[in-house]
Each structure stands twice: as C-alpha cells, then as structure tokens.
Tab-separated table of C-alpha atoms in Angstrom:
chain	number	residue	atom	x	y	z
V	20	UNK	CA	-28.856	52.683	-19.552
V	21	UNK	CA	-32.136	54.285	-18.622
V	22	UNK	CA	-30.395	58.067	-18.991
V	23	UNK	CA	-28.612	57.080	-22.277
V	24	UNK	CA	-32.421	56.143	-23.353
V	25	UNK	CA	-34.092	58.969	-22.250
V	26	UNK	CA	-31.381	61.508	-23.838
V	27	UNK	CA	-31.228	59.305	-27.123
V	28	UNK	CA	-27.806	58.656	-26.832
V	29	UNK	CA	-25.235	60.204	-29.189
V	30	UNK	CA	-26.385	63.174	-31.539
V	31	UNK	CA	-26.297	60.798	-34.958
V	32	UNK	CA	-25.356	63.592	-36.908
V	33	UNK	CA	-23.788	64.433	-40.157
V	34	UNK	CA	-20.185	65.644	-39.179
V	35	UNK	CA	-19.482	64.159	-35.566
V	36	UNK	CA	-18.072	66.745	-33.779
V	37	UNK	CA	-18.455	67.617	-30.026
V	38	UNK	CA	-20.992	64.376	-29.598
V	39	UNK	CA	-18.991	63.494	-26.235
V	40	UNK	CA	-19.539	66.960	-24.970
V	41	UNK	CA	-23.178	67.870	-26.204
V	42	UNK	CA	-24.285	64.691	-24.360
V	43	UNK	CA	-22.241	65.418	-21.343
V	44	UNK	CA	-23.997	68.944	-20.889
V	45	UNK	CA	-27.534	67.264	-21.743
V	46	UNK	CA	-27.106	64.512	-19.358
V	47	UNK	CA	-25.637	67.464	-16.789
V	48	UNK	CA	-29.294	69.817	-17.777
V	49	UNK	CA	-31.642	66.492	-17.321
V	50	UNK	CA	-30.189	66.363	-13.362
V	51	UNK	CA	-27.732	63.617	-14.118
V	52	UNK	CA	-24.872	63.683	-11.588
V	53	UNK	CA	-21.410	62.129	-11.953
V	54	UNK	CA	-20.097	59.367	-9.776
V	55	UNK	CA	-17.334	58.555	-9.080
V	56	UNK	CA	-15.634	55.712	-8.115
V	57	UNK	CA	-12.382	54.309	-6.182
V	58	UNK	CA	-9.964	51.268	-7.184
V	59	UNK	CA	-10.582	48.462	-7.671
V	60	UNK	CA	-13.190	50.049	-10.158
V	61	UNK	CA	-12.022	50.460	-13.864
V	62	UNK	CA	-13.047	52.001	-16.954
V	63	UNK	CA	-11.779	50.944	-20.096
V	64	UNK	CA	-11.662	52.963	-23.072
V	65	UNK	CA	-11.286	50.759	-26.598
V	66	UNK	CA	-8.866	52.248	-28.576
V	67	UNK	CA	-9.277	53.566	-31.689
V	68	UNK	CA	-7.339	54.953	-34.184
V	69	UNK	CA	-7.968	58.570	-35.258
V	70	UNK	CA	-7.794	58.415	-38.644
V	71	UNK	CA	-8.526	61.617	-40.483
V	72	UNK	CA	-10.839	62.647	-38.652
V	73	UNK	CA	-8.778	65.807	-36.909
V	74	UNK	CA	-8.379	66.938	-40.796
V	75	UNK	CA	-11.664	66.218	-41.821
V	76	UNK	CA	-13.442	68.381	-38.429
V	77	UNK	CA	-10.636	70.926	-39.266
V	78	UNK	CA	-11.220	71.336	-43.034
V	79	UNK	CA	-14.713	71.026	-42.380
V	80	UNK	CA	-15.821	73.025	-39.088
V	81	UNK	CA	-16.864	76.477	-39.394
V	82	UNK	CA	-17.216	79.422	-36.767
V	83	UNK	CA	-21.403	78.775	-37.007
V	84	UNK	CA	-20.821	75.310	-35.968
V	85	UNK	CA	-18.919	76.431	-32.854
V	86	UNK	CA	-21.476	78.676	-32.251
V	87	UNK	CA	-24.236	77.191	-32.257
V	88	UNK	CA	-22.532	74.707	-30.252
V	89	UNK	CA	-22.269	77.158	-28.008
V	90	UNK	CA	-25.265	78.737	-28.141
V	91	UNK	CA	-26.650	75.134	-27.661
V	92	UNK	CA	-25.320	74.083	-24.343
V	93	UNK	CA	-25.607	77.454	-22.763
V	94	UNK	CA	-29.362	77.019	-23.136
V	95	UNK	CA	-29.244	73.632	-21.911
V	96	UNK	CA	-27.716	74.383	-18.635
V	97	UNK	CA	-29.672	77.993	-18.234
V	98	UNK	CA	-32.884	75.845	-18.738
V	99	UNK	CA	-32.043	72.905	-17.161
V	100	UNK	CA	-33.556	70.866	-19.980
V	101	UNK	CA	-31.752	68.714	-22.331
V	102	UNK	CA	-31.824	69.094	-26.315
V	103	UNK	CA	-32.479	66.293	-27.913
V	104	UNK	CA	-31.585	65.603	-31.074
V	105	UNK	CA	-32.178	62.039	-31.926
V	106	UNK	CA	-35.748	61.095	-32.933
V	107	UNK	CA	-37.253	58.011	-31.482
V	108	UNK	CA	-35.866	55.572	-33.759
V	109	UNK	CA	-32.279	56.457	-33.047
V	110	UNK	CA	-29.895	54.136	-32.756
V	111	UNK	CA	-31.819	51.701	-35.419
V	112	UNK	CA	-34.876	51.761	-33.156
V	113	UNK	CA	-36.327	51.502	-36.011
V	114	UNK	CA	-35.160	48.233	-37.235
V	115	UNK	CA	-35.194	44.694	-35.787
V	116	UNK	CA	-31.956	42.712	-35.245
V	117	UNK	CA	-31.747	38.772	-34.523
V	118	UNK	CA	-30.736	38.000	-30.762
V	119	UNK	CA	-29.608	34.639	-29.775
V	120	UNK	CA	-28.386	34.275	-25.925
V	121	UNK	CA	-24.533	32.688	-25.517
C-alpha cells in the first residue's frame, strides 16, 4: 500500500492505455522488487469484460503515444527514478468519503 502511495497509483489519464505497464516500470525505477510466492498463495484477478476498449485504443492510439511511452520508461529505468504522473490529490484525495466499519 505504502509503494502504490508513494507512486500515486495508476496514471488517471485521458485514454488508458499501458497504465499496468507504466506503473510496473515506475515501481521497478523506485527499487521495488517482485515477490513471489508458492501455493497455497493466490491472486485473483476480477473479471471484466473488455468492452470496446481494444477498438477504442486502436482507433485512437497514435505512433507519438507509443513513443513517448517509450521514451518514458526508458528514462525511468536509465535514471532509476519513477515518473509520476498523478498529482497529490489522485485517486479523489481530494475529496472526503463517509466510512462506517462492518
């Protein structure tokens, strides 16, 4: 949780597209190291229908996106510093929700 903070999670962005892998390659420049672990451990994965999103990224897209895509997480890992993207009130930090404990 503290990583996913201090990266600011997903890049909220306009057209969604390579959000799993930007924050994969930031997470890899801030020192963050995978582990991995043996049965019985799980992870789940929700499923979710992929609508039209393939069409809309590949109607939409364009070479400069790739590339600076590219461009992007080449720095990141020559620099060993994550980009962030996200200012400090992403993921609504900058509104306040109701929390009642179940």
């Amino acid at each position: 949780r503290d990583a996913v903070h201090a990266l600011r999670g997903y890049a909220e962005i306009p057209l969604p597209v390579f959000v799993d892998s930007f924050l994969t390659v930031a997470a890899a420049a801030a020192g963050l190291r995978q582990k991995i672990f043996m049965p019985p451990a799980c992870v789940f994965h929700q499923f979710h229908p992929q609508g039209i999103m393939p069409q809309r990224v590949a109607e939409t897209i364009t070479d400069q996106v790739i590339e600076d895509f590219i461009r992007n997480v080449t720095t990141m890992l020559r620099d060993q510093e994550p980009l962030i993207l996200n200012g400090p009130d992403w993921g609504y930090g900058d509104m306040t929700f109701r929390e009642e404990l179940v």
